[in-house]
Coordinates of C-alpha atoms in Angstrom, one line a residue:
X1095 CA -17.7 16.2 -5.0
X1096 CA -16.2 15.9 -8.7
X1097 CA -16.3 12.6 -10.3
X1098 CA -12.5 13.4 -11.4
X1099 CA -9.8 15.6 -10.3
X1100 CA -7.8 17.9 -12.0
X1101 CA -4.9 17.3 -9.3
X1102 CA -1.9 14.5 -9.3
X1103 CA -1.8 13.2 -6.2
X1104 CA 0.4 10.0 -5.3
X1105 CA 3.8 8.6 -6.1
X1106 CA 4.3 7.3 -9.5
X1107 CA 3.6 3.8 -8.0
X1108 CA 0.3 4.3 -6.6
X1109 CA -0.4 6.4 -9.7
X1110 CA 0.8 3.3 -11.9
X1111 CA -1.6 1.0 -9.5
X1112 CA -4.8 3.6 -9.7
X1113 CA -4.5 3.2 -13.4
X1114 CA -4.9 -0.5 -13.2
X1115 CA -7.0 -0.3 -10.8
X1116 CA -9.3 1.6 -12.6
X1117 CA -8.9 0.0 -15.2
X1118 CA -9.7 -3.4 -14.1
X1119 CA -13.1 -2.2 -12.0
X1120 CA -14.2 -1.0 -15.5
X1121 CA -14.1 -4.2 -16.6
X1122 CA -15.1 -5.7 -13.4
X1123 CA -18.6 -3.7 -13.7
X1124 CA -19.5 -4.8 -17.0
X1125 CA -19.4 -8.1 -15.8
X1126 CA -22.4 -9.7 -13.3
X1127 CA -22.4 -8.1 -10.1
X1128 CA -21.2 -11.1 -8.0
X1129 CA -18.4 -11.0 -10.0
X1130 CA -17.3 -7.7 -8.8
X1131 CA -18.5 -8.3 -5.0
X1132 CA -15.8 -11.5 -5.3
X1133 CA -13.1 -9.3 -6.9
X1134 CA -13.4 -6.9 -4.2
X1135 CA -13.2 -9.5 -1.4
X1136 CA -10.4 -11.0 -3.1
X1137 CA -8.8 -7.7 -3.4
X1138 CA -9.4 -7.4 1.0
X1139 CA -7.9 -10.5 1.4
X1140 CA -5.0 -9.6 -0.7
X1141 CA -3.9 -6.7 1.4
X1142 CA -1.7 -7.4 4.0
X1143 CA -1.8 -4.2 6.0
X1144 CA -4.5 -1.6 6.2
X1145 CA -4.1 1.8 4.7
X1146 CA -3.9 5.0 6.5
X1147 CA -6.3 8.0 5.9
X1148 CA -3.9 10.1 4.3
X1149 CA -2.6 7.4 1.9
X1150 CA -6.4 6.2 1.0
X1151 CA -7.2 9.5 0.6
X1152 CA -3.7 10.2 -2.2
X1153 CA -5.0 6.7 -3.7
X1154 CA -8.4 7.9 -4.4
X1155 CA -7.0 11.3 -5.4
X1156 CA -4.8 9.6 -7.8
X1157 CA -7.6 7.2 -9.6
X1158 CA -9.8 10.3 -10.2
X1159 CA -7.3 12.1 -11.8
X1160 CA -6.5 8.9 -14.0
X1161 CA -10.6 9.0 -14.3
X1162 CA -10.4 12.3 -16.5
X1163 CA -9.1 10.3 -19.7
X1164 CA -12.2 7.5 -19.5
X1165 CA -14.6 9.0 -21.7
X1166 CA -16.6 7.1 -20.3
X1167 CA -18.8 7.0 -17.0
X1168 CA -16.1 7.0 -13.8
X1169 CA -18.1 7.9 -11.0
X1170 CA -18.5 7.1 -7.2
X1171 CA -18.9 3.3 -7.7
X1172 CA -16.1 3.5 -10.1
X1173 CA -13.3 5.3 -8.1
X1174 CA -14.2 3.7 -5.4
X1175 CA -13.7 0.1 -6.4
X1176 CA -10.5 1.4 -8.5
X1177 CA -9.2 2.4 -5.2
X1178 CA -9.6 -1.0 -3.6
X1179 CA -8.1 -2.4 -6.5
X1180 CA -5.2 -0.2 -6.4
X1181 CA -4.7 -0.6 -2.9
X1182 CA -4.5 -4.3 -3.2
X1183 CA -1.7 -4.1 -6.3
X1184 CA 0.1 -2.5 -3.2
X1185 CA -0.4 -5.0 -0.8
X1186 CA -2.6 -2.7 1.2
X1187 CA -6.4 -3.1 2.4
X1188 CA -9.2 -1.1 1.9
X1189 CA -12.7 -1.8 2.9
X1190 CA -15.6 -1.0 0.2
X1191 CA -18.7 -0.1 1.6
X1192 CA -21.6 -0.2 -1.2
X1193 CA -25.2 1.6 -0.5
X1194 CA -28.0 4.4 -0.5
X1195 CA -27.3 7.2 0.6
X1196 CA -30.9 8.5 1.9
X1197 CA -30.0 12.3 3.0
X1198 CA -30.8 15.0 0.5
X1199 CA -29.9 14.6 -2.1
X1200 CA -30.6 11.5 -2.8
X1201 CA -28.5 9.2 -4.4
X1202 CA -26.5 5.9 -4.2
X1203 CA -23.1 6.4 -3.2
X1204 CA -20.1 4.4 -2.5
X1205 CA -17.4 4.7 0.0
X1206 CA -13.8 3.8 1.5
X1207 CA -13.4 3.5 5.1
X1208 CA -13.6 1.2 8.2
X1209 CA -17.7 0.2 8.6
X1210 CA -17.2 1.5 12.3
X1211 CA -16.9 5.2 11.2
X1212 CA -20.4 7.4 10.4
X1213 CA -21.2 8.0 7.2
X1214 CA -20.6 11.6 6.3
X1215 CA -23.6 13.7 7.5
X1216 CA -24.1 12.1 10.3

């Protein structure tokens, strides 16, 4: 899949929160890790109410679009913890799930979604 998307996706709210979302992981990941890991868990607690498919995947839509004007890197790790931010500027939840991804091919790769669900793949 494309690290950035060429389609608006959203409503001018979750756009406005998948820009600062964005932009806050960015600086989140040049800080130490544990940093980030307690941003992110701050960010779960935050969110009062879980997000529904559709709407996480608009969200995530909606920070890779803001994605195409970092010149910099804005990949997987990247969009996904700007769409955890941005969820919990709404007062939504989103659970980040960090790790290898071991089929071919091979890569680490970051995700949205409840831990209970199979990785894509599978």
């Amino acid at each position: 899949m494309e690290a950035y998307s060429t389609t608006r996706t959203g409503t001018l709210g979750e756009r406005v929160a998948a820009a600062a979302g964005l932009a806050l992981a960015l600086v989140l990941l040049r800080l130490p890790f544990r940093h980030t890991v307690r941003a992110a868990r701050l960010a779960r607690r935050v969110g009062r109410r879980r997000l529904d498919a559709g709407r996480a995947a608009a969200l995530v839509g909606a920070v890779r679009h803001t994605a195409r004007l970092w010149p910099g890197r804005a990949a997987c790790l990247e969009t996904s913890l700007g769409a955890v931010l941005a969820a919990a500027f709404l007062g939504r939840r989103l659970t980040w799930c960090l790790g290898p991804r071991f089929s071919p091919p091979a890569c680490g790769i970051s995700r949205l979604g409840p831990p209970s669900r199979p990785w894509p793949g599978r």
